[in-house]
XYZ file of C-alpha atoms in Angstrom:
692
model
C -4.634 143.069 -20.417
C -6.431 145.773 -22.764
C -4.793 149.019 -23.168
C -6.244 152.313 -21.723
C -7.928 154.265 -24.561
C -6.530 157.981 -25.082
C -8.581 160.295 -26.935
C -7.065 163.729 -27.282
C -8.536 167.018 -28.722
C -6.632 170.368 -29.387
C -8.065 173.648 -30.492
C -5.864 176.668 -31.410
C -7.596 180.017 -30.405
C -6.679 183.629 -30.864
C -4.863 183.661 -27.516
C -4.633 180.075 -25.983
C -4.236 176.730 -27.603
C -6.518 174.430 -25.459
C -6.066 170.542 -24.786
C -8.300 168.043 -23.292
C -7.633 164.441 -22.863
C -9.911 161.411 -21.858
C -8.412 158.389 -20.635
C -10.756 155.398 -20.517
C -9.916 152.174 -18.700
C -11.616 149.386 -20.898
C -12.185 147.140 -17.886
C -13.560 149.564 -15.381
C -15.013 152.166 -17.891
C -13.387 154.607 -15.308
C -12.499 158.115 -17.243
C -9.632 160.184 -16.318
C -9.616 163.741 -17.739
C -6.678 165.952 -18.231
C -6.777 169.466 -19.573
C -3.864 171.961 -20.421
C -3.151 175.308 -22.050
C -0.216 176.989 -23.681
C 0.053 180.219 -25.745
C -0.972 180.336 -29.331
C 2.189 180.635 -31.634
C 1.329 182.513 -34.742
C 2.637 182.058 -37.547
C 3.559 178.519 -36.668
C 0.500 177.176 -34.939
C 1.406 173.811 -34.771
C 4.334 174.509 -32.474
C 1.616 175.546 -29.938
C -0.221 172.187 -30.584
C 2.849 170.241 -30.005
C 3.855 172.382 -26.765
C 0.272 171.788 -25.328
C 0.462 168.016 -25.770
C 3.816 168.051 -23.923
C 2.823 170.403 -21.351
C 0.025 167.738 -20.510
C 2.221 164.944 -20.049
C 0.688 162.768 -22.614
C 2.745 160.479 -24.786
C 1.819 160.879 -28.570
C 2.612 156.968 -29.000
C -0.395 156.395 -26.529
C -2.875 158.456 -28.341
C -5.852 156.536 -30.170
C -7.579 159.500 -31.345
C -6.908 162.808 -32.034
C -8.949 165.656 -33.300
C -7.768 169.426 -33.897
C -9.667 172.803 -34.346
C -7.497 175.767 -35.845
C -7.821 179.287 -36.662
C -5.305 179.067 -39.373
C -7.962 179.546 -42.268
C -9.740 182.667 -40.827
C -6.353 184.010 -39.812
C -4.994 183.814 -43.459
C -8.233 185.365 -44.836
C -8.254 188.493 -42.171
C -4.620 189.086 -42.259
C -4.178 188.598 -46.156
C -1.526 185.868 -45.833
C -2.769 183.612 -48.398
C -1.802 182.472 -51.696
C -1.630 184.667 -54.789
C -4.793 183.473 -56.441
C -6.180 183.523 -60.025
C -9.796 182.926 -61.317
C -10.818 181.031 -64.422
C -14.595 181.646 -65.246
C -17.132 181.570 -68.032
C -16.734 183.991 -70.804
C -18.424 187.252 -69.923
C -18.259 186.873 -66.033
C -14.665 187.859 -65.131
C -16.024 191.008 -63.305
C -18.650 189.209 -60.993
C -16.275 189.472 -58.038
C -15.993 193.332 -58.614
C -19.816 193.676 -59.265
C -20.773 191.655 -55.900
C -24.096 192.791 -54.573
C -25.793 196.076 -54.161
C -26.823 195.838 -50.673
C -24.281 197.843 -49.165
C -24.395 198.534 -45.425
C -23.211 202.004 -45.406
C -26.119 203.158 -47.545
C -25.697 207.043 -47.210
C -22.058 207.094 -47.637
C -21.433 208.849 -51.046
C -17.778 207.721 -50.865
C -18.515 204.041 -50.205
C -16.207 201.560 -52.087
C -16.956 197.752 -52.306
C -14.491 195.456 -50.647
C -11.561 194.728 -52.742
C -11.825 191.260 -54.388
C -9.102 188.663 -53.615
C -8.343 188.377 -57.290
C -6.789 191.293 -59.470
C -8.641 191.880 -62.421
C -5.458 190.853 -64.674
C -5.436 187.523 -63.096
C -9.321 186.876 -63.754
C -9.427 184.908 -67.135
C -12.545 183.379 -69.034
C -13.118 180.436 -71.289
C -15.954 180.109 -73.846
C -18.461 177.577 -72.823
C -22.023 177.696 -71.238
C -24.524 175.833 -69.196
C -28.110 176.695 -68.438
C -29.794 176.604 -65.083
C -31.283 173.296 -65.675
C -27.615 171.977 -66.371
C -28.212 171.279 -70.243
C -25.046 172.599 -72.071
C -25.846 175.674 -74.555
C -22.251 176.148 -75.810
C -19.488 173.413 -75.728
C -16.336 174.354 -73.416
C -13.508 175.608 -75.493
C -10.194 174.792 -73.742
C -7.901 175.780 -76.494
C -6.786 179.095 -74.658
C -6.069 177.321 -71.461
C -2.612 176.690 -71.894
C -1.640 180.361 -72.653
C -3.732 181.260 -69.725
C -1.638 178.901 -67.417
C 1.678 180.295 -69.041
C 0.725 183.956 -68.098
C -0.316 182.740 -64.626
C 3.280 181.009 -64.132
C 4.873 184.380 -65.223
C 2.727 186.404 -62.729
C 3.632 184.059 -59.697
C 0.184 182.459 -59.274
C 0.155 179.907 -56.606
C -3.477 178.801 -56.592
C -6.363 178.653 -59.159
C -10.113 178.860 -58.472
C -12.276 177.580 -61.061
C -16.189 178.646 -61.140
C -18.525 178.335 -64.308
C -21.904 179.734 -64.799
C -24.534 177.102 -63.521
C -21.883 174.478 -62.538
C -23.864 173.661 -59.440
C -26.506 172.052 -62.095
C -23.991 170.394 -64.072
C -20.270 170.372 -63.336
C -19.133 168.874 -66.296
C -17.187 171.826 -67.879
C -15.636 172.502 -64.554
C -14.469 168.815 -64.349
C -12.918 169.121 -67.668
C -10.983 172.166 -66.951
C -9.764 170.821 -63.727
C -8.380 167.724 -65.304
C -6.788 169.823 -68.062
C -5.004 172.157 -65.401
C -3.758 169.081 -63.309
C -2.284 167.693 -66.948
C -0.548 171.246 -67.705
C 0.407 172.330 -64.339
C 0.119 169.484 -61.644
C 2.009 171.591 -59.072
C -0.462 174.361 -58.599
C -3.256 174.429 -56.098
C -6.550 174.088 -57.833
C -9.973 174.051 -56.575
C -13.474 174.123 -58.554
C -16.554 175.538 -57.163
C -18.774 172.245 -57.304
C -16.241 170.607 -55.315
C -17.453 172.783 -52.469
C -21.009 173.828 -52.956
C -23.687 172.990 -55.371
C -26.031 175.855 -54.457
C -26.941 178.626 -56.933
C -25.798 182.405 -56.389
C -22.905 183.046 -58.854
C -21.247 185.707 -56.828
C -21.295 184.009 -53.640
C -20.129 180.723 -55.267
C -17.328 182.315 -57.130
C -15.973 184.201 -54.093
C -16.240 180.878 -51.940
C -13.937 179.085 -54.503
C -11.551 182.099 -54.553
C -11.121 182.084 -50.894
C -10.548 178.391 -50.679
C -8.002 178.680 -53.189
C -6.401 181.496 -51.635
C -5.926 179.660 -48.207
C -5.333 176.110 -49.651
C -1.463 176.106 -49.849
C -1.266 177.843 -46.475
C -3.608 175.243 -44.852
C -2.074 172.210 -46.766
C 1.335 173.354 -45.258
C -0.036 173.824 -41.794
C -1.846 170.600 -41.635
C 1.245 168.595 -43.379
C 3.553 170.430 -40.588
C 1.082 169.265 -37.860
C 0.697 165.716 -39.075
C 4.567 165.532 -39.569
C 5.360 166.905 -36.165
C 2.760 164.336 -34.489
C 4.463 161.614 -36.559
C 7.917 162.436 -35.608
C 6.787 162.246 -31.834
C 5.348 158.772 -32.252
C 1.564 159.547 -33.180
C 0.591 156.400 -35.268
C -2.706 157.710 -36.700
C -4.082 160.378 -38.575
C -5.709 163.290 -36.944
C -9.255 164.560 -37.619
C -9.883 168.161 -38.444
C -12.694 170.192 -36.901
C -14.980 171.791 -39.612
C -17.322 174.802 -39.535
C -20.351 172.497 -39.479
C -19.873 170.945 -36.239
C -18.371 167.650 -37.353
C -14.802 166.255 -38.039
C -13.407 165.084 -41.228
C -10.124 163.490 -42.403
C -7.173 165.563 -42.883
C -6.866 164.476 -46.613
C -10.382 165.631 -47.195
C -9.994 169.068 -45.273
C -7.001 169.760 -47.202
C -8.571 169.566 -50.545
C -11.144 172.098 -49.433
C -9.808 173.778 -46.407
C -12.424 176.638 -46.414
C -14.683 174.194 -44.686
C -12.731 174.933 -41.518
C -13.191 178.691 -41.430
C -14.757 178.642 -38.118
C -13.630 175.087 -36.617
C -13.137 176.529 -33.234
C -16.410 177.976 -32.451
C -18.287 175.163 -34.109
C -16.923 172.512 -31.659
C -17.950 174.533 -28.809
C -21.408 174.962 -29.863
C -21.843 171.388 -30.880
C -20.146 170.572 -27.265
C -23.075 172.628 -25.844
C -25.790 170.779 -27.851
C -24.286 167.400 -26.536
C -24.122 168.506 -23.008
C -27.572 169.587 -23.167
C -28.634 165.961 -24.277
C -26.531 164.664 -21.430
C -28.352 166.717 -18.849
C -31.830 167.055 -20.373
C -31.783 170.564 -21.827
C -32.755 170.817 -25.302
C -33.184 174.501 -25.826
C -29.676 176.364 -25.191
C -28.166 179.554 -25.830
C -24.402 178.854 -25.997
C -21.894 181.496 -25.098
C -18.228 181.263 -25.627
C -15.899 184.103 -24.366
C -12.350 183.864 -25.105
C -9.386 186.143 -24.980
C -10.329 187.997 -28.132
C -13.834 187.433 -28.986
C -17.293 186.397 -27.654
C -19.468 183.935 -29.849
C -22.824 182.813 -29.322
C -25.244 180.413 -31.102
C -28.821 179.325 -30.446
C -29.462 175.528 -30.089
C -33.230 174.405 -30.563
C -34.558 170.990 -29.663
C -31.085 169.697 -29.341
C -30.115 170.734 -33.076
C -27.416 173.166 -33.949
C -28.414 175.510 -36.877
C -26.282 175.379 -39.620
C -26.117 177.822 -42.539
C -24.264 178.594 -45.856
C -25.222 182.451 -45.849
C -21.962 183.374 -44.186
C -19.740 186.511 -44.328
C -16.486 187.547 -43.004
C -15.403 191.146 -42.249
C -19.046 192.339 -42.723
C -20.044 195.246 -40.451
C -21.761 198.406 -40.527
C -19.417 199.938 -43.113
C -18.419 197.007 -45.232
C -20.389 194.544 -47.209
C -17.755 191.733 -46.246
C -17.008 188.653 -48.161
C -19.523 185.673 -48.566
C -18.293 181.944 -47.950
C -20.830 179.520 -49.130
C -20.029 176.570 -47.031
C -21.810 175.305 -44.031
C -21.189 177.122 -40.888
C -22.581 177.001 -37.420
C -25.286 180.011 -37.227
C -23.305 182.182 -34.751
C -22.682 185.857 -33.813
C -19.278 187.087 -33.102
C -18.242 190.335 -31.280
C -14.944 191.457 -30.501
C -15.242 191.382 -26.784
C -12.913 188.889 -24.833
C -10.938 188.987 -21.756
C -8.151 190.744 -23.667
C -10.609 193.495 -25.022
C -9.154 196.923 -24.494
C -11.045 199.685 -22.881
C -10.856 203.168 -24.491
C -12.387 206.396 -24.208
C -13.548 208.299 -27.383
C -13.124 212.108 -27.969
C -16.620 212.689 -26.627
C -15.893 211.056 -23.088
C -17.730 207.722 -24.004
C -16.343 204.587 -22.661
C -15.820 201.667 -25.037
C -14.768 197.939 -24.548
C -13.180 196.239 -27.676
C -12.853 195.213 -30.469
C -9.398 195.876 -30.210
C -7.503 193.323 -28.195
C -4.331 192.800 -26.275
C -4.056 189.155 -27.209
C -1.705 186.852 -25.877
C 1.250 189.379 -26.324
C 1.504 191.655 -24.676
C -1.788 190.549 -23.162
C -3.757 192.468 -20.344
C -1.670 194.946 -18.250
C -1.888 192.477 -15.365
C 0.180 190.002 -17.250
C 3.273 192.199 -16.830
C 4.596 191.634 -20.226
C 4.488 195.472 -21.071
C 0.833 195.987 -21.744
C -0.349 199.238 -20.659
C -4.000 199.375 -21.891
C -6.876 198.498 -19.487
C -8.869 195.273 -20.469
C -11.791 193.386 -19.259
C -9.413 190.966 -17.552
C -7.860 193.967 -15.816
C -11.150 195.318 -14.603
C -12.271 191.769 -13.403
C -9.069 191.444 -11.266
C -9.226 195.048 -9.813
C -12.864 194.339 -8.563
C -11.767 191.218 -6.838
C -13.912 188.988 -9.264
C -10.543 187.367 -10.373
C -8.056 186.348 -7.371
C -4.915 188.266 -7.812
C -3.090 185.544 -5.758
C -4.557 182.723 -8.292
C -4.031 184.688 -11.582
C -4.355 182.352 -14.376
C -4.353 179.291 -12.175
C -1.197 180.602 -10.326
C 0.721 180.526 -13.532
C 1.094 184.334 -13.521
C 2.038 186.851 -10.832
C -0.523 189.600 -11.352
C 1.020 192.602 -12.013
C -1.486 194.974 -10.007
C 0.606 198.111 -10.302
C 0.313 198.040 -13.948
C -3.335 197.048 -13.891
C -4.035 200.013 -11.506
C -2.109 202.419 -13.792
C -4.125 201.161 -16.904
C -7.470 201.634 -15.101
C -6.850 204.787 -13.600
C -5.926 206.077 -16.937
C -9.361 205.103 -18.044
C -10.862 206.744 -15.066
C -9.111 210.010 -15.487
C -10.365 210.305 -19.117
C -13.923 209.622 -17.625
C -13.492 212.166 -14.529
C -13.767 209.232 -11.947
C -11.874 206.809 -9.883
C -10.455 203.574 -10.722
C -13.313 201.665 -8.859
C -15.824 203.370 -10.877
C -13.905 202.905 -14.235
C -13.467 199.177 -13.648
C -17.057 198.767 -12.841
C -17.935 200.683 -16.104
C -15.643 198.353 -18.064
C -17.347 195.283 -16.919
C -20.865 196.847 -17.390
C -20.036 197.857 -21.093
C -18.688 194.491 -21.747
C -21.636 192.923 -20.487
C -23.868 195.204 -22.566
C -21.982 194.172 -25.762
C -22.518 190.651 -25.125
C -26.225 191.112 -24.368
C -26.719 192.603 -27.560
C -25.102 189.586 -29.207
C -27.223 187.353 -27.483
C -30.357 189.270 -28.486
C -29.113 189.060 -32.137
C -28.925 185.352 -32.121
C -32.369 185.038 -30.273
C -34.817 187.809 -30.235
C -33.894 188.945 -33.604
C -34.619 185.490 -35.009
C -37.932 185.279 -33.097
C -36.952 183.229 -29.991
C -37.391 184.513 -26.405
C -34.225 184.010 -24.442
C -36.176 183.091 -21.258
C -37.166 179.854 -22.798
C -33.613 178.841 -22.911
C -30.804 177.785 -20.515
C -27.488 179.650 -20.930
C -24.426 177.424 -21.385
C -21.233 179.483 -20.877
C -17.649 178.488 -21.604
C -14.444 179.540 -22.694
C -11.726 181.575 -20.413
C -14.196 184.157 -19.512
C -17.783 182.839 -20.268
C -18.483 181.856 -16.549
C -17.293 185.167 -15.333
C -20.012 187.069 -17.069
C -22.742 184.691 -17.724
C -24.697 185.126 -14.451
C -25.020 188.924 -15.311
C -26.132 188.374 -18.969
C -28.628 185.864 -17.813
C -30.166 188.116 -15.330
C -30.419 191.014 -18.084
C -32.117 188.497 -20.448
C -34.520 187.146 -17.907
C -32.708 183.630 -18.261
C -33.408 181.570 -15.138
C -30.527 178.813 -15.497
C -26.831 179.133 -16.312
C -24.832 175.778 -16.737
C -21.030 176.034 -16.570
C -19.490 173.044 -18.135
C -16.499 170.942 -16.354
C -13.563 172.089 -17.943
C -15.155 175.344 -19.400
C -11.865 176.868 -20.470
C -11.238 174.029 -22.837
C -14.653 173.044 -23.709
C -14.326 173.835 -27.602
C -11.617 171.045 -27.438
C -14.016 168.678 -25.484
C -16.581 169.472 -28.050
C -14.343 167.862 -30.552
C -14.547 164.582 -28.745
C -18.463 164.801 -29.234
C -18.350 165.240 -33.019
C -19.004 162.875 -35.515
C -17.402 162.491 -38.996
C -19.898 164.760 -40.945
C -20.240 166.228 -44.340
C -22.904 168.405 -45.658
C -24.488 168.283 -49.282
C -26.335 171.014 -50.630
C -28.220 170.604 -53.998
C -30.303 173.051 -55.663
C -33.386 172.013 -57.224
C -36.279 174.411 -57.778
C -39.582 172.560 -57.630
C -43.014 173.925 -56.483
C -44.362 172.029 -53.415
C -47.548 170.553 -54.937
C -48.808 167.534 -55.808
C -46.681 165.562 -58.114
C -43.415 166.834 -56.867
C -42.658 164.046 -54.258
C -40.988 161.839 -56.623
C -38.635 164.465 -57.956
C -37.835 165.457 -54.274
C -37.214 162.074 -52.995
C -34.900 161.144 -56.063
C -32.765 164.380 -55.457
C -32.176 163.140 -51.698
C -31.696 159.492 -52.677
C -29.050 160.520 -55.179
C -27.293 162.714 -52.715
C -27.452 160.145 -50.093
C -26.044 157.393 -52.508
C -23.100 160.091 -53.527
C -22.297 160.470 -49.851
C -22.415 156.823 -49.167
C -19.913 156.112 -51.776
C -17.466 158.873 -50.466
C -17.606 157.286 -47.153
C -17.116 153.823 -48.619
C -13.892 155.115 -50.409
C -12.592 155.989 -46.844
C -13.396 152.420 -45.456
C -16.681 153.502 -43.728
C -19.459 151.076 -44.535
C -22.888 152.182 -45.705
C -24.404 150.850 -42.141
C -22.564 153.369 -40.092
C -23.470 156.212 -41.960
C -26.877 158.188 -40.820
C -28.544 161.000 -42.591
C -30.718 164.007 -41.728
C -32.555 165.668 -44.360
C -33.469 169.412 -44.565
C -35.493 171.290 -47.242
C -34.688 174.967 -48.319
C -38.018 176.623 -49.039
C -39.462 179.885 -49.843
C -42.863 181.416 -50.801
C -42.826 181.744 -54.697
C -40.400 183.933 -56.190
C -38.994 185.200 -52.862
C -35.395 185.950 -52.925
C -34.196 183.864 -49.796
C -34.984 180.633 -48.146
C -36.015 179.148 -44.891
C -34.568 175.664 -43.968
C -36.736 172.965 -42.487
C -35.891 169.862 -40.911
C -37.904 166.821 -42.602
C -39.035 164.009 -40.551
C -37.267 160.482 -41.337
C -38.673 158.409 -44.163
C -39.341 158.782 -47.859
C -41.019 161.881 -49.110
C -44.585 160.827 -50.377
C -47.505 162.676 -51.590
C -49.026 162.195 -48.054
C -46.221 164.209 -46.494
C -46.189 167.301 -48.747
C -48.802 168.969 -46.667
C -47.131 168.021 -43.516
C -43.856 169.605 -45.038
C -45.526 172.842 -46.079
C -46.903 173.321 -42.688
C -43.565 173.058 -41.038
C -42.173 175.724 -43.482
C -45.151 178.053 -42.364
C -44.268 177.585 -38.820
C -40.672 178.212 -39.213
C -41.245 181.213 -41.411
C -43.654 182.695 -39.011
C -41.467 182.215 -36.130
C -38.491 184.239 -37.968
C -40.389 186.928 -39.720
C -43.808 187.235 -37.383
C -46.078 186.438 -40.144
C -47.084 183.954 -43.011
C -48.542 184.262 -46.474
C -51.169 182.549 -48.534
C -48.945 181.934 -51.297
C -47.659 178.932 -53.205
C -44.187 177.358 -51.490
C -41.136 176.443 -53.625
C -38.478 173.984 -52.882
C -35.366 175.787 -53.970
C -32.942 173.083 -52.893
C -31.962 170.224 -50.420
C -29.555 170.065 -47.564
C -28.353 166.317 -46.638
C -26.339 165.792 -43.631
C -24.303 162.610 -43.653
C -22.698 161.522 -40.471
C -20.853 158.288 -39.044
C -19.050 157.940 -35.443
C -15.263 157.954 -35.321
C -14.345 157.420 -31.743
C -16.957 159.697 -30.145
C -16.688 159.941 -26.449
C -19.388 158.335 -24.181
C -19.470 160.193 -21.010
C -19.345 158.546 -17.514
C -21.601 160.025 -14.780
C -20.224 160.026 -11.454
C -21.939 159.315 -8.100
C -21.837 161.619 -5.015
C -18.803 161.339 -2.785
C -20.724 162.204 0.260
C -18.188 164.982 1.192
C -19.577 168.261 2.220
C -19.045 171.458 0.271
C -17.284 173.041 3.137
C -14.211 170.933 2.261
C -13.969 172.726 -1.151
C -13.855 176.472 0.640
C -10.891 178.179 -0.069
C -11.688 181.327 2.080
C -13.564 184.585 1.579
C -12.905 187.792 0.066
C -14.673 191.061 -0.795
C -15.898 190.974 -4.457
C -17.523 194.075 -6.384
C -20.649 192.665 -8.463
C -20.571 196.061 -10.615
C -24.252 196.182 -10.156
C -25.061 194.569 -6.857
C -22.196 196.303 -4.900
C -19.658 194.583 -2.924
C -20.012 191.624 -1.227
C -18.261 189.089 1.110
C -17.995 186.375 -1.238
C -17.303 182.595 -0.330
C -14.296 181.280 -2.738
C -14.653 177.627 -3.693
C -11.800 175.511 -5.371
C -13.270 174.329 -8.607
C -11.147 171.138 -8.568
C -12.491 170.137 -5.090
C -16.068 170.379 -6.082
C -17.758 166.971 -6.591
C -21.391 165.832 -7.635
C -23.983 166.360 -5.107
C -22.598 169.384 -3.600
C -24.477 172.493 -3.477
C -24.280 176.062 -2.055
C -25.571 179.839 -2.771
C -24.020 182.960 -3.695
C -22.438 185.381 -3.314
C -19.538 183.084 -4.293
C -16.669 182.641 -6.660
C -15.501 179.285 -7.940
C -11.765 179.173 -9.027
C -10.128 176.586 -11.042
C -6.804 176.804 -13.287
C -8.692 177.746 -16.295
C -11.433 180.030 -15.444
C -13.528 181.692 -12.787
C -17.140 181.425 -11.928
C -18.908 184.647 -10.649
C -21.865 183.661 -8.762
C -24.148 186.629 -7.778
C -26.123 187.091 -4.396
C -29.064 184.970 -4.516
C -28.026 182.386 -6.836
C -28.092 178.680 -6.143
C -25.480 176.359 -7.390
C -25.414 172.470 -7.627
C -22.892 170.239 -9.141
C -24.171 167.583 -11.296
C -22.981 164.113 -12.103
C -20.683 165.223 -14.634
C -19.193 168.033 -12.775
C -21.183 170.883 -14.487
C -22.374 173.823 -12.045
C -25.806 174.217 -12.493
C -26.622 177.906 -11.531
C -30.059 178.694 -10.647
C -30.854 182.371 -10.791
C -32.895 184.006 -7.793
C -36.512 184.841 -8.782
C -38.061 188.354 -8.242
């Protein structure tokens, strides 16, 4: 008798560690879904992963496929808990990290200081040798001084070394030679070269990326090693796949070598899940919104495609330029607004929500763990949007006394009562999230009214309808298992690698052969890498993108190319696609020559991707899912008597109208007056907003 297939995904968030498990009967095809949550356990994040597996009741010995997403890399960067790192670069370029870019955000601040480099100047060293931008050697590499440099690094306690030579994106020969020499002279030190991460130009961005990857490499290697060891000790026989920032998974060995690729692994899986969900339910244009305990993140999906970019920065805000990371990352906007975001009043009597968060410890005041400051969760609880008798799925007894005291404290500073203060907190939080959704849509040339809002995370469904109303969106989808949806997205992900190659060419007659050659060489390199890991070429699929600009512009616009060879006949079609994409984003087009700056190849292969099973209506009436009724304050529409539904009792084919609240152990769905709700064959809530 065939064994039941067990697929598991775990996602480490800032507050909770989530798990989703699909068990598929090979004979009947019936799928059983399990979900679980446990507290995230910094700094030993793997403990939270092992605990949530234990809590779910799954035996590691039974797991056939395991995918994992983690915040360990972004945490190491933002908390400055990485390795002591050094840099070796081309002679004359040791200060490129210090020089950085001149486009400072706080432009009129005469006391502005650039962000401090991750490598102190005395740990930035140089070697003679030079390539030009074509990749031709101008000066041979001189490694005679390398041994002395490494001895100095040993004396300084260096734990990781980044290599970045000028124009190595065009020819990595010098980096390869230096990398090999370091491994011979000092095999114990963690070392990464820039060409292993990216083959795009921009010297500062590429150097900083190599440095940050080296900075987190020992931390990530230790974490992934402990995770793999802990799973093995408990009987897991396979090797976990690790979620990357490009919406794909990769092997634990590959990610350990270049861990910077998982800098945004958690959000990426959720947005990929939203795209896959859209394909299942026939929605190709989606605004995806993930609201967790600490942050809210959003991304735009057009024609079923998640946008991937390499112009990614951490710690960038209105007063700091931040740090670039030139790796493929899902195009997202992130703000410090989640369920644990703290409400506060400034010296001018103005109410704010976030970016400070109460986290998991002490958490919102209502957790009863010593928190004294009001959060978005406390406000939702006070207004009756969250059930005080079913708080966190009944896992926590809501401390309403502490919640009331925290909200009243905010109200006193505003000169109002607790009810009005709670409404204000919810409205300010909603406003912050609306602005984030506008940044990812309107600011990029897209009308949000043309999109469906898919909301997930523990807090997504609580705010989704209000945000959709503000933006004119007419349909909101709350996925089944919304609170663990990022983990679900990992189950839908392919093994994926992104390859970027700089190649400057005029998009004119005669360029087709050089463009096709560049794509073919890159695809061949990808196929060889997959083959080395036992994945045959016939299982690997490719997507081709070109990075174009008007001649002599600074930045590029990426365009998806149709399948097939690049021929002379297709150049006009490719150019027209660029003009269209450019005009949508910038509102105009130019009568100017177009240049190809480089290519982007997405290579992917299926590794245990889940096939969803659609369920038929049970025939039961929606009244069987009614838990009761209570007064709910909708903040803008006033207080209404809402019908309360048990989310776990809702089944395909059921339908009802707002005002209503749907409760399940992981999330609460707030359905406003006038909304119509239907449960589809996959258990998703499809919310149609009332038309004026």
